Amino acid sequence: MFGVTILGNNSALPAYERHPTAQVVTLNEQLFLIDCGEGTQMQLARYKVKRGKINHIFISHLHGDHYFGLLGLITSMGLLGREQDLHIYAPPPLKDIINLQLEVASTALPFTLHFHPLEKEGVLIDHPKFSVSCFATRHRIPCWGFIIREKKKPRKIDKDKITAYQIPAAYYERLKEGLDYETRSGEIIKNEWVTRPGIPPKSYAFCADTIYDESIADKTKNVSLLYHETTYLKDLEERAAARYHSTTLQAAAIAQKANASKLLIGHFSSKYEALEPFLEETIQAFPNTQLAIEGVTYYV
């Protein structure tokens, strides 16, 4: 299972029962929290996301609507007796902010907190089954996007054909890795004769707050699902640029240039109560678009 559960879809402040940015990415047994706006732990409880399974938290930038819920979540984890390590990936100043708040509260966490400063684009996690990398976006302060990619999946064995070629079961794992098989007589059984391609790996890109920037399309090329902010509708393009945000049509343009399979839009300004116009405008330019609605899980 590879999906994105929206916990908060609003920008700046809570409004119309919408919360600041937060989302959980589920990749099989892994849970990743991306941004942690005010009220995130309440949203985790509301949508029955097990906070104890979150071992990696990614904070895009240090505007409050993207991290003000973090200290509450961390201390709650401690109060609940968490013991496993927690990893936080964020702009460097957040480390001092966390340490100061824990210090003035005389709080000692019962688990180890690992802080990974975001200082350059590149791979943050390299796991046998997936990777997580970061890339810079263009906002008023240093800001980062994240890409979670599945790694190449094993090939599928054709049982009838491996039986016909009398390939022993002990070699099946190597066949899944794409290796050929050599018989005792020296005959080479080509891998493609006895296997089929595995399911293509999928990828999710989270584009944090950003002005319209076509370089993001290059950084997120061919992703399965692209999340891009749409703080404003198309008629407020000048306001969006002045505040280093994007509009509906700009998000659609990035998705097109990136050749993304699907687009998910969020980070809605509190000046809008109704969200339907965001979808109506975006699908004109990129039809395979969905609104990021709180409590909904979108499959990658």
PDB file of C-alpha atoms in Angstrom:
ATOM      1  CA  MET A   1       0.000   0.000   0.000  1.00  0.00           C
ATOM      2  CA  PHE A   2       1.341   3.403  -1.022  1.00  0.00           C
ATOM      3  CA  GLY A   3      -0.980   6.249  -0.096  1.00  0.00           C
ATOM      4  CA  VAL A   4      -1.178   9.807   1.226  1.00  0.00           C
ATOM      5  CA  THR A   5      -3.606  10.688   4.038  1.00  0.00           C
ATOM      6  CA  ILE A   6      -4.363  14.396   4.342  1.00  0.00           C
ATOM      7  CA  LEU A   7      -4.450  15.699   7.931  1.00  0.00           C
ATOM      8  CA  GLY A   8      -4.368  19.417   7.117  1.00  0.00           C
ATOM      9  CA  ASN A   9      -4.987  21.165   3.791  1.00  0.00           C
ATOM     10  CA  ASN A  10      -5.140  24.864   4.679  1.00  0.00           C
ATOM     11  CA  SER A  11      -2.526  27.603   4.565  1.00  0.00           C
ATOM     12  CA  ALA A  12      -1.551  30.083   7.288  1.00  0.00           C
ATOM     13  CA  LEU A  13      -4.257  29.361   9.877  1.00  0.00           C
ATOM     14  CA  PRO A  14      -7.183  27.036  10.660  1.00  0.00           C
ATOM     15  CA  ALA A  15     -10.438  28.040   8.965  1.00  0.00           C
ATOM     16  CA  TYR A  16     -13.739  26.439   7.880  1.00  0.00           C
ATOM     17  CA  GLU A  17     -12.800  23.259   9.760  1.00  0.00           C
ATOM     18  CA  ARG A  18      -9.626  23.036   7.690  1.00  0.00           C
ATOM     19  CA  HIS A  19      -6.246  22.683   9.397  1.00  0.00           C
ATOM     20  CA  PRO A  20      -2.687  23.778   8.537  1.00  0.00           C
ATOM     21  CA  THR A  21      -0.490  21.514   6.469  1.00  0.00           C
ATOM     22  CA  ALA A  22       0.145  17.937   7.576  1.00  0.00           C
ATOM     23  CA  GLN A  23      -0.047  14.600   5.804  1.00  0.00           C
ATOM     24  CA  VAL A  24       0.942  11.007   6.431  1.00  0.00           C
ATOM     25  CA  VAL A  25       2.463   8.887   3.689  1.00  0.00           C
ATOM     26  CA  THR A  26       1.996   5.147   4.139  1.00  0.00           C
ATOM     27  CA  LEU A  27       4.384   2.885   2.249  1.00  0.00           C
ATOM     28  CA  ASN A  28       3.675  -0.683   3.284  1.00  0.00           C
ATOM     29  CA  GLU A  29       4.808  -0.865   6.937  1.00  0.00           C
ATOM     30  CA  GLN A  30       6.374   2.624   6.909  1.00  0.00           C
ATOM     31  CA  LEU A  31       4.569   5.799   8.026  1.00  0.00           C
ATOM     32  CA  PHE A  32       6.098   9.182   7.171  1.00  0.00           C
ATOM     33  CA  LEU A  33       4.742  12.473   8.513  1.00  0.00           C
ATOM     34  CA  ILE A  34       5.241  15.438   6.190  1.00  0.00           C
ATOM     35  CA  ASP A  35       4.817  18.783   7.933  1.00  0.00           C
ATOM     36  CA  CYS A  36       3.127  19.128  11.289  1.00  0.00           C
ATOM     37  CA  GLY A  37       0.902  22.178  11.489  1.00  0.00           C
ATOM     38  CA  GLU A  38      -1.117  23.163  14.544  1.00  0.00           C
ATOM     39  CA  GLY A  39      -3.537  20.412  15.604  1.00  0.00           C
ATOM     40  CA  THR A  40      -1.768  17.570  13.806  1.00  0.00           C
ATOM     41  CA  GLN A  41      -1.857  15.159  16.734  1.00  0.00           C
ATOM     42  CA  MET A  42      -5.604  15.753  17.075  1.00  0.00           C
ATOM     43  CA  GLN A  43      -5.990  14.924  13.388  1.00  0.00           C
ATOM     44  CA  LEU A  44      -3.912  11.769  13.813  1.00  0.00           C
ATOM     45  CA  ALA A  45      -6.320  10.650  16.535  1.00  0.00           C
ATOM     46  CA  ARG A  46      -9.405  11.658  14.534  1.00  0.00           C
ATOM     47  CA  TYR A  47      -8.365   9.620  11.506  1.00  0.00           C
ATOM     48  CA  LYS A  48      -6.987   6.732  13.546  1.00  0.00           C
ATOM     49  CA  VAL A  49      -3.383   7.039  12.373  1.00  0.00           C
ATOM     50  CA  LYS A  50      -1.089   5.289  14.839  1.00  0.00           C
ATOM     51  CA  ARG A  51       1.442   7.915  15.876  1.00  0.00           C
ATOM     52  CA  GLY A  52       3.671   5.239  17.375  1.00  0.00           C
ATOM     53  CA  LYS A  53       4.382   3.924  13.863  1.00  0.00           C
ATOM     54  CA  ILE A  54       5.731   7.268  12.693  1.00  0.00           C
ATOM     55  CA  ASN A  55       9.520   7.074  12.795  1.00  0.00           C
ATOM     56  CA  HIS A  56      10.376   9.786  10.268  1.00  0.00           C
ATOM     57  CA  ILE A  57       9.051  13.374  10.241  1.00  0.00           C
ATOM     58  CA  PHE A  58       9.842  15.817   7.435  1.00  0.00           C
ATOM     59  CA  ILE A  59       9.381  19.563   7.980  1.00  0.00           C
ATOM     60  CA  SER A  60       9.459  21.616   4.774  1.00  0.00           C
ATOM     61  CA  HIS A  61      10.158  25.052   6.271  1.00  0.00           C
ATOM     62  CA  LEU A  62       9.840  27.116   9.409  1.00  0.00           C
ATOM     63  CA  HIS A  63       6.637  29.037   8.864  1.00  0.00           C
ATOM     64  CA  GLY A  64       4.432  28.178  11.815  1.00  0.00           C
ATOM     65  CA  ASP A  65       1.603  26.610   9.844  1.00  0.00           C
ATOM     66  CA  HIS A  66       4.012  23.839   8.876  1.00  0.00           C
ATOM     67  CA  TYR A  67       5.545  22.948  12.242  1.00  0.00           C
ATOM     68  CA  PHE A  68       3.688  24.467  15.221  1.00  0.00           C
ATOM     69  CA  GLY A  69       2.170  21.056  16.029  1.00  0.00           C
ATOM     70  CA  LEU A  70       5.521  19.304  16.241  1.00  0.00           C
ATOM     71  CA  LEU A  71       6.447  19.921  19.880  1.00  0.00           C
ATOM     72  CA  GLY A  72       3.045  18.793  21.059  1.00  0.00           C
ATOM     73  CA  LEU A  73       3.349  15.595  19.058  1.00  0.00           C
ATOM     74  CA  ILE A  74       6.882  14.886  20.273  1.00  0.00           C
ATOM     75  CA  THR A  75       6.038  15.379  23.944  1.00  0.00           C
ATOM     76  CA  SER A  76       2.867  13.303  23.608  1.00  0.00           C
ATOM     77  CA  MET A  77       4.942  10.483  22.161  1.00  0.00           C
ATOM     78  CA  GLY A  78       7.133  10.719  25.258  1.00  0.00           C
ATOM     79  CA  LEU A  79       4.174  10.744  27.641  1.00  0.00           C
ATOM     80  CA  LEU A  80       2.839   7.617  25.943  1.00  0.00           C
ATOM     81  CA  GLY A  81       6.105   5.794  26.630  1.00  0.00           C
ATOM     82  CA  ARG A  82       7.599   5.705  23.172  1.00  0.00           C
ATOM     83  CA  GLU A  83      10.974   3.964  23.127  1.00  0.00           C
ATOM     84  CA  GLN A  84      11.971   3.672  19.451  1.00  0.00           C
ATOM     85  CA  ASP A  85      14.109   6.341  17.841  1.00  0.00           C
ATOM     86  CA  LEU A  86      12.456   9.278  16.059  1.00  0.00           C
ATOM     87  CA  HIS A  87      14.083  11.000  13.071  1.00  0.00           C
ATOM     88  CA  ILE A  88      13.317  14.610  12.128  1.00  0.00           C
ATOM     89  CA  TYR A  89      14.452  16.145   8.844  1.00  0.00           C
ATOM     90  CA  ALA A  90      14.108  19.940   8.811  1.00  0.00           C
ATOM     91  CA  PRO A  91      15.873  23.283   8.280  1.00  0.00           C
ATOM     92  CA  PRO A  92      18.774  23.602  10.784  1.00  0.00           C
ATOM     93  CA  PRO A  93      17.260  26.269  13.133  1.00  0.00           C
ATOM     94  CA  LEU A  94      14.496  23.865  14.165  1.00  0.00           C
ATOM     95  CA  LYS A  95      16.974  21.869  16.249  1.00  0.00           C
ATOM     96  CA  ASP A  96      17.560  24.827  18.575  1.00  0.00           C
ATOM     97  CA  ILE A  97      13.833  25.546  18.753  1.00  0.00           C
ATOM     98  CA  ILE A  98      13.092  21.979  19.831  1.00  0.00           C
ATOM     99  CA  ASN A  99      15.924  21.876  22.354  1.00  0.00           C
ATOM    100  CA  LEU A 100      14.921  25.213  23.886  1.00  0.00           C
ATOM    101  CA  GLN A 101      11.311  24.184  24.366  1.00  0.00           C
ATOM    102  CA  LEU A 102      12.275  20.856  25.893  1.00  0.00           C
ATOM    103  CA  GLU A 103      14.799  22.588  28.152  1.00  0.00           C
ATOM    104  CA  VAL A 104      12.474  25.284  29.530  1.00  0.00           C
ATOM    105  CA  ALA A 105       9.857  22.614  30.223  1.00  0.00           C
ATOM    106  CA  SER A 106      12.474  20.370  31.867  1.00  0.00           C
ATOM    107  CA  THR A 107      11.323  17.574  29.568  1.00  0.00           C
ATOM    108  CA  ALA A 108      13.454  14.480  29.089  1.00  0.00           C
ATOM    109  CA  LEU A 109      12.242  12.292  26.245  1.00  0.00           C
ATOM    110  CA  PRO A 110      12.305   8.508  26.828  1.00  0.00           C
ATOM    111  CA  PHE A 111      13.443   7.952  23.233  1.00  0.00           C
ATOM    112  CA  THR A 112      16.344   9.162  21.106  1.00  0.00           C
ATOM    113  CA  LEU A 113      15.556  12.097  18.852  1.00  0.00           C
ATOM    114  CA  HIS A 114      17.761  12.270  15.759  1.00  0.00           C
ATOM    115  CA  PHE A 115      17.838  15.625  13.964  1.00  0.00           C
ATOM    116  CA  HIS A 116      18.878  15.714  10.300  1.00  0.00           C
ATOM    117  CA  PRO A 117      19.415  19.275   8.991  1.00  0.00           C
ATOM    118  CA  LEU A 118      18.224  20.004   5.453  1.00  0.00           C
ATOM    119  CA  GLU A 119      21.100  21.864   3.831  1.00  0.00           C
ATOM    120  CA  LYS A 120      21.393  20.500   0.296  1.00  0.00           C
ATOM    121  CA  GLU A 121      19.359  18.558  -2.223  1.00  0.00           C
ATOM    122  CA  GLY A 122      19.837  14.806  -2.226  1.00  0.00           C
ATOM    123  CA  VAL A 123      18.939  11.472  -0.663  1.00  0.00           C
ATOM    124  CA  LEU A 124      17.829  11.494   2.974  1.00  0.00           C
ATOM    125  CA  ILE A 125      16.925   7.817   3.389  1.00  0.00           C
ATOM    126  CA  ASP A 126      18.231   4.932   1.279  1.00  0.00           C
ATOM    127  CA  HIS A 127      16.291   1.808   2.218  1.00  0.00           C
ATOM    128  CA  PRO A 128      16.400  -1.502   0.281  1.00  0.00           C
ATOM    129  CA  LYS A 129      12.752  -0.991  -0.734  1.00  0.00           C
ATOM    130  CA  PHE A 130      12.463   2.802  -1.018  1.00  0.00           C
ATOM    131  CA  SER A 131      14.280   6.112  -0.922  1.00  0.00           C
ATOM    132  CA  VAL A 132      13.408   9.590   0.327  1.00  0.00           C
ATOM    133  CA  SER A 133      15.093  12.659  -1.133  1.00  0.00           C
ATOM    134  CA  CYS A 134      14.671  16.411  -0.784  1.00  0.00           C
ATOM    135  CA  PHE A 135      14.752  19.284  -3.243  1.00  0.00           C
ATOM    136  CA  ALA A 136      14.638  23.056  -2.828  1.00  0.00           C
ATOM    137  CA  THR A 137      11.513  25.078  -3.603  1.00  0.00           C
ATOM    138  CA  ARG A 138      11.304  28.899  -3.928  1.00  0.00           C
ATOM    139  CA  HIS A 139       9.648  30.511  -0.947  1.00  0.00           C
ATOM    140  CA  ARG A 140      10.343  33.535   1.290  1.00  0.00           C
ATOM    141  CA  ILE A 141      12.574  31.446   3.534  1.00  0.00           C
ATOM    142  CA  PRO A 142      14.505  28.213   2.876  1.00  0.00           C
ATOM    143  CA  CYS A 143      11.937  25.590   1.926  1.00  0.00           C
ATOM    144  CA  TRP A 144      12.104  21.965   0.828  1.00  0.00           C
ATOM    145  CA  GLY A 145      10.048  19.442  -1.050  1.00  0.00           C
ATOM    146  CA  PHE A 146      10.323  15.677  -0.662  1.00  0.00           C
ATOM    147  CA  ILE A 147      10.119  12.677  -2.985  1.00  0.00           C
ATOM    148  CA  ILE A 148       9.392   9.162  -1.765  1.00  0.00           C
ATOM    149  CA  ARG A 149      10.203   6.514  -4.362  1.00  0.00           C
ATOM    150  CA  GLU A 150       9.695   2.783  -4.371  1.00  0.00           C
ATOM    151  CA  LYS A 151      12.724   0.909  -5.625  1.00  0.00           C
ATOM    152  CA  LYS A 152      12.586  -1.449  -8.577  1.00  0.00           C
ATOM    153  CA  LYS A 153      10.293  -4.332  -7.734  1.00  0.00           C
ATOM    154  CA  PRO A 154      11.347  -7.969  -8.323  1.00  0.00           C
ATOM    155  CA  ARG A 155      10.398  -9.714 -11.549  1.00  0.00           C
ATOM    156  CA  LYS A 156       7.577 -12.260 -11.484  1.00  0.00           C
ATOM    157  CA  ILE A 157       8.319 -15.911 -12.132  1.00  0.00           C
ATOM    158  CA  ASP A 158       6.377 -17.824 -14.806  1.00  0.00           C
ATOM    159  CA  LYS A 159       5.827 -21.146 -13.035  1.00  0.00           C
ATOM    160  CA  ASP A 160       5.053 -23.098 -16.190  1.00  0.00           C
ATOM    161  CA  LYS A 161       8.222 -21.929 -17.907  1.00  0.00           C
ATOM    162  CA  ILE A 162      10.603 -22.505 -14.992  1.00  0.00           C
ATOM    163  CA  THR A 163       9.151 -26.009 -14.712  1.00  0.00           C
ATOM    164  CA  ALA A 164       9.699 -26.601 -18.430  1.00  0.00           C
ATOM    165  CA  TYR A 165      13.323 -25.446 -18.144  1.00  0.00           C
ATOM    166  CA  GLN A 166      13.778 -27.455 -14.910  1.00  0.00           C
ATOM    167  CA  ILE A 167      15.184 -24.554 -12.948  1.00  0.00           C
ATOM    168  CA  PRO A 168      15.636 -25.444  -9.263  1.00  0.00           C
ATOM    169  CA  ALA A 169      13.670 -23.536  -6.612  1.00  0.00           C
ATOM    170  CA  ALA A 170      16.921 -22.444  -4.957  1.00  0.00           C
ATOM    171  CA  TYR A 171      17.529 -20.120  -7.927  1.00  0.00           C
ATOM    172  CA  TYR A 172      14.116 -18.407  -7.908  1.00  0.00           C
ATOM    173  CA  GLU A 173      15.264 -15.353  -5.909  1.00  0.00           C
ATOM    174  CA  ARG A 174      18.055 -14.711  -8.406  1.00  0.00           C
ATOM    175  CA  LEU A 175      15.560 -14.926 -11.244  1.00  0.00           C
ATOM    176  CA  LYS A 176      13.447 -12.286  -9.498  1.00  0.00           C
ATOM    177  CA  GLU A 177      16.531 -10.070  -9.417  1.00  0.00           C
ATOM    178  CA  GLY A 178      16.821 -10.374 -13.203  1.00  0.00           C
ATOM    179  CA  LEU A 179      19.705 -12.846 -13.457  1.00  0.00           C
ATOM    180  CA  ASP A 180      19.976 -15.492 -16.164  1.00  0.00           C
ATOM    181  CA  TYR A 181      20.266 -19.192 -15.296  1.00  0.00           C
ATOM    182  CA  GLU A 182      23.073 -21.432 -16.464  1.00  0.00           C
ATOM    183  CA  THR A 183      22.428 -25.175 -16.639  1.00  0.00           C
ATOM    184  CA  ARG A 184      25.025 -27.787 -15.713  1.00  0.00           C
ATOM    185  CA  SER A 185      25.725 -28.299 -19.394  1.00  0.00           C
ATOM    186  CA  GLY A 186      26.498 -24.594 -19.814  1.00  0.00           C
ATOM    187  CA  GLU A 187      23.272 -23.593 -21.566  1.00  0.00           C
ATOM    188  CA  ILE A 188      22.093 -20.078 -20.694  1.00  0.00           C
ATOM    189  CA  ILE A 189      18.395 -19.681 -19.916  1.00  0.00           C
ATOM    190  CA  LYS A 190      17.616 -16.009 -20.451  1.00  0.00           C
ATOM    191  CA  ASN A 191      15.771 -14.328 -17.609  1.00  0.00           C
ATOM    192  CA  GLU A 192      13.089 -12.882 -19.884  1.00  0.00           C
ATOM    193  CA  TRP A 193      12.225 -16.404 -21.046  1.00  0.00           C
ATOM    194  CA  VAL A 194      11.029 -17.444 -17.602  1.00  0.00           C
ATOM    195  CA  THR A 195       9.979 -14.205 -15.848  1.00  0.00           C
ATOM    196  CA  ARG A 196       7.750 -11.201 -16.402  1.00  0.00           C
ATOM    197  CA  PRO A 197       8.427  -7.586 -15.385  1.00  0.00           C
ATOM    198  CA  GLY A 198       7.342  -6.686 -11.857  1.00  0.00           C
ATOM    199  CA  ILE A 199       4.899  -3.902 -11.074  1.00  0.00           C
ATOM    200  CA  PRO A 200       6.528  -0.573 -12.011  1.00  0.00           C
ATOM    201  CA  PRO A 201       7.752   1.302  -8.905  1.00  0.00           C
ATOM    202  CA  LYS A 202       5.683   4.342  -7.869  1.00  0.00           C
ATOM    203  CA  SER A 203       6.691   7.716  -6.498  1.00  0.00           C
ATOM    204  CA  TYR A 204       5.180  10.613  -4.556  1.00  0.00           C
ATOM    205  CA  ALA A 205       6.450  14.188  -4.641  1.00  0.00           C
ATOM    206  CA  PHE A 206       5.455  16.765  -2.033  1.00  0.00           C
ATOM    207  CA  CYS A 207       6.047  20.312  -3.288  1.00  0.00           C
ATOM    208  CA  ALA A 208       5.987  22.604  -0.295  1.00  0.00           C
ATOM    209  CA  ASP A 209       5.212  26.328  -0.380  1.00  0.00           C
ATOM    210  CA  THR A 210       6.626  27.852  -3.555  1.00  0.00           C
ATOM    211  CA  ILE A 211       6.244  30.545  -6.136  1.00  0.00           C
ATOM    212  CA  TYR A 212       5.728  29.225  -9.673  1.00  0.00           C
ATOM    213  CA  ASP A 213       9.072  27.627 -10.529  1.00  0.00           C
ATOM    214  CA  GLU A 214       9.511  25.449 -13.598  1.00  0.00           C
ATOM    215  CA  SER A 215      12.670  23.872 -12.179  1.00  0.00           C
ATOM    216  CA  ILE A 216      10.390  21.920  -9.828  1.00  0.00           C
ATOM    217  CA  ALA A 217       9.033  20.067 -12.854  1.00  0.00           C
ATOM    218  CA  ASP A 218      12.537  18.820 -13.656  1.00  0.00           C
ATOM    219  CA  LYS A 219      13.088  17.734 -10.056  1.00  0.00           C
ATOM    220  CA  THR A 220       9.812  15.764  -9.955  1.00  0.00           C
ATOM    221  CA  LYS A 221       9.903  14.299 -13.467  1.00  0.00           C
ATOM    222  CA  ASN A 222       7.553  11.369 -14.130  1.00  0.00           C
ATOM    223  CA  VAL A 223       6.292  10.982 -10.547  1.00  0.00           C
ATOM    224  CA  SER A 224       3.164   8.927 -10.014  1.00  0.00           C
ATOM    225  CA  LEU A 225       1.514  11.522  -7.760  1.00  0.00           C
ATOM    226  CA  LEU A 226       2.508  15.167  -7.427  1.00  0.00           C
ATOM    227  CA  TYR A 227       1.269  17.324  -4.553  1.00  0.00           C
ATOM    228  CA  HIS A 228       1.515  21.030  -5.366  1.00  0.00           C
ATOM    229  CA  GLU A 229       0.252  24.013  -3.447  1.00  0.00           C
ATOM    230  CA  THR A 230      -2.616  26.102  -4.862  1.00  0.00           C
ATOM    231  CA  THR A 231      -2.954  28.868  -2.311  1.00  0.00           C
ATOM    232  CA  TYR A 232      -4.938  31.082  -4.713  1.00  0.00           C
ATOM    233  CA  LEU A 233      -7.263  30.859  -7.688  1.00  0.00           C
ATOM    234  CA  LYS A 234      -5.971  32.001 -11.068  1.00  0.00           C
ATOM    235  CA  ASP A 235      -7.263  35.584 -10.815  1.00  0.00           C
ATOM    236  CA  LEU A 236      -4.858  36.296  -7.911  1.00  0.00           C
ATOM    237  CA  GLU A 237      -1.661  35.390  -9.718  1.00  0.00           C
ATOM    238  CA  GLU A 238       0.000  38.676  -8.759  1.00  0.00           C
ATOM    239  CA  ARG A 239      -0.825  38.232  -5.082  1.00  0.00           C
ATOM    240  CA  ALA A 240       0.467  34.658  -5.257  1.00  0.00           C
ATOM    241  CA  ALA A 241       3.784  35.821  -6.707  1.00  0.00           C
ATOM    242  CA  ALA A 242       4.135  38.626  -4.138  1.00  0.00           C
ATOM    243  CA  ARG A 243       3.707  36.103  -1.329  1.00  0.00           C
ATOM    244  CA  TYR A 244       5.764  33.349  -2.983  1.00  0.00           C
ATOM    245  CA  HIS A 245       2.799  31.063  -3.537  1.00  0.00           C
ATOM    246  CA  SER A 246       1.144  29.473  -6.557  1.00  0.00           C
ATOM    247  CA  THR A 247      -2.252  29.380  -8.270  1.00  0.00           C
ATOM    248  CA  THR A 248      -4.375  26.577  -9.656  1.00  0.00           C
ATOM    249  CA  LEU A 249      -3.203  26.932 -13.236  1.00  0.00           C
ATOM    250  CA  GLN A 250       0.414  27.214 -12.162  1.00  0.00           C
ATOM    251  CA  ALA A 251       0.184  23.914 -10.280  1.00  0.00           C
ATOM    252  CA  ALA A 252      -1.374  22.337 -13.372  1.00  0.00           C
ATOM    253  CA  ALA A 253       1.465  23.680 -15.517  1.00  0.00           C
ATOM    254  CA  ILE A 254       4.083  22.119 -13.232  1.00  0.00           C
ATOM    255  CA  ALA A 255       2.254  18.770 -13.325  1.00  0.00           C
ATOM    256  CA  GLN A 256       2.173  18.896 -17.124  1.00  0.00           C
ATOM    257  CA  LYS A 257       5.843  19.782 -17.457  1.00  0.00           C
ATOM    258  CA  ALA A 258       6.794  17.081 -14.931  1.00  0.00           C
ATOM    259  CA  ASN A 259       4.742  14.493 -16.831  1.00  0.00           C
ATOM    260  CA  ALA A 260       3.138  13.512 -13.519  1.00  0.00           C
ATOM    261  CA  SER A 261       0.487  10.814 -13.660  1.00  0.00           C
ATOM    262  CA  LYS A 262      -1.756  12.525 -11.088  1.00  0.00           C
ATOM    263  CA  LEU A 263      -1.918  15.898  -9.343  1.00  0.00           C
ATOM    264  CA  LEU A 264      -3.088  16.574  -5.798  1.00  0.00           C
ATOM    265  CA  ILE A 265      -3.699  20.224  -4.854  1.00  0.00           C
ATOM    266  CA  GLY A 266      -3.854  21.792  -1.398  1.00  0.00           C
ATOM    267  CA  HIS A 267      -2.615  24.591   0.910  1.00  0.00           C
ATOM    268  CA  PHE A 268      -5.751  26.631   0.320  1.00  0.00           C
ATOM    269  CA  SER A 269      -5.924  30.249   1.435  1.00  0.00           C
ATOM    270  CA  SER A 270      -8.310  31.020   4.278  1.00  0.00           C
ATOM    271  CA  LYS A 271      -9.934  33.692   2.123  1.00  0.00           C
ATOM    272  CA  TYR A 272     -11.828  30.862   0.378  1.00  0.00           C
ATOM    273  CA  GLU A 273     -14.566  28.878   2.071  1.00  0.00           C
ATOM    274  CA  ALA A 274     -15.551  26.768  -0.952  1.00  0.00           C
ATOM    275  CA  LEU A 275     -12.882  24.555  -2.504  1.00  0.00           C
ATOM    276  CA  GLU A 276     -14.721  23.379  -5.617  1.00  0.00           C
ATOM    277  CA  PRO A 277     -13.462  26.324  -7.728  1.00  0.00           C
ATOM    278  CA  PHE A 278      -9.877  25.138  -7.146  1.00  0.00           C
ATOM    279  CA  LEU A 279     -10.654  21.812  -8.770  1.00  0.00           C
ATOM    280  CA  GLU A 280     -12.732  23.360 -11.542  1.00  0.00           C
ATOM    281  CA  GLU A 281      -9.880  25.635 -12.582  1.00  0.00           C
ATOM    282  CA  THR A 282      -7.078  23.083 -12.296  1.00  0.00           C
ATOM    283  CA  ILE A 283      -8.730  20.292 -14.270  1.00  0.00           C
ATOM    284  CA  GLN A 284      -9.096  22.642 -17.231  1.00  0.00           C
ATOM    285  CA  ALA A 285      -5.336  22.387 -17.687  1.00  0.00           C
ATOM    286  CA  PHE A 286      -4.593  19.053 -15.973  1.00  0.00           C
ATOM    287  CA  PRO A 287      -7.652  16.757 -15.925  1.00  0.00           C
ATOM    288  CA  ASN A 288      -6.248  14.081 -13.590  1.00  0.00           C
ATOM    289  CA  THR A 289      -6.387  16.368 -10.535  1.00  0.00           C
ATOM    290  CA  GLN A 290      -7.874  15.835  -7.081  1.00  0.00           C
ATOM    291  CA  LEU A 291      -8.500  18.148  -4.136  1.00  0.00           C
ATOM    292  CA  ALA A 292      -6.568  17.324  -0.971  1.00  0.00           C
ATOM    293  CA  ILE A 293      -9.466  16.741   1.431  1.00  0.00           C
ATOM    294  CA  GLU A 294      -8.768  16.106   5.111  1.00  0.00           C
ATOM    295  CA  GLY A 295      -9.276  12.534   6.229  1.00  0.00           C
ATOM    296  CA  VAL A 296      -9.049  11.148   2.686  1.00  0.00           C
ATOM    297  CA  THR A 297      -6.288   8.765   1.602  1.00  0.00           C
ATOM    298  CA  TYR A 298      -5.085   9.128  -1.993  1.00  0.00           C
ATOM    299  CA  TYR A 299      -3.394   6.113  -3.518  1.00  0.00           C
ATOM    300  CA  VAL A 300      -0.130   6.717  -5.297  1.00  0.00           C
TER     301      VAL A 300
END
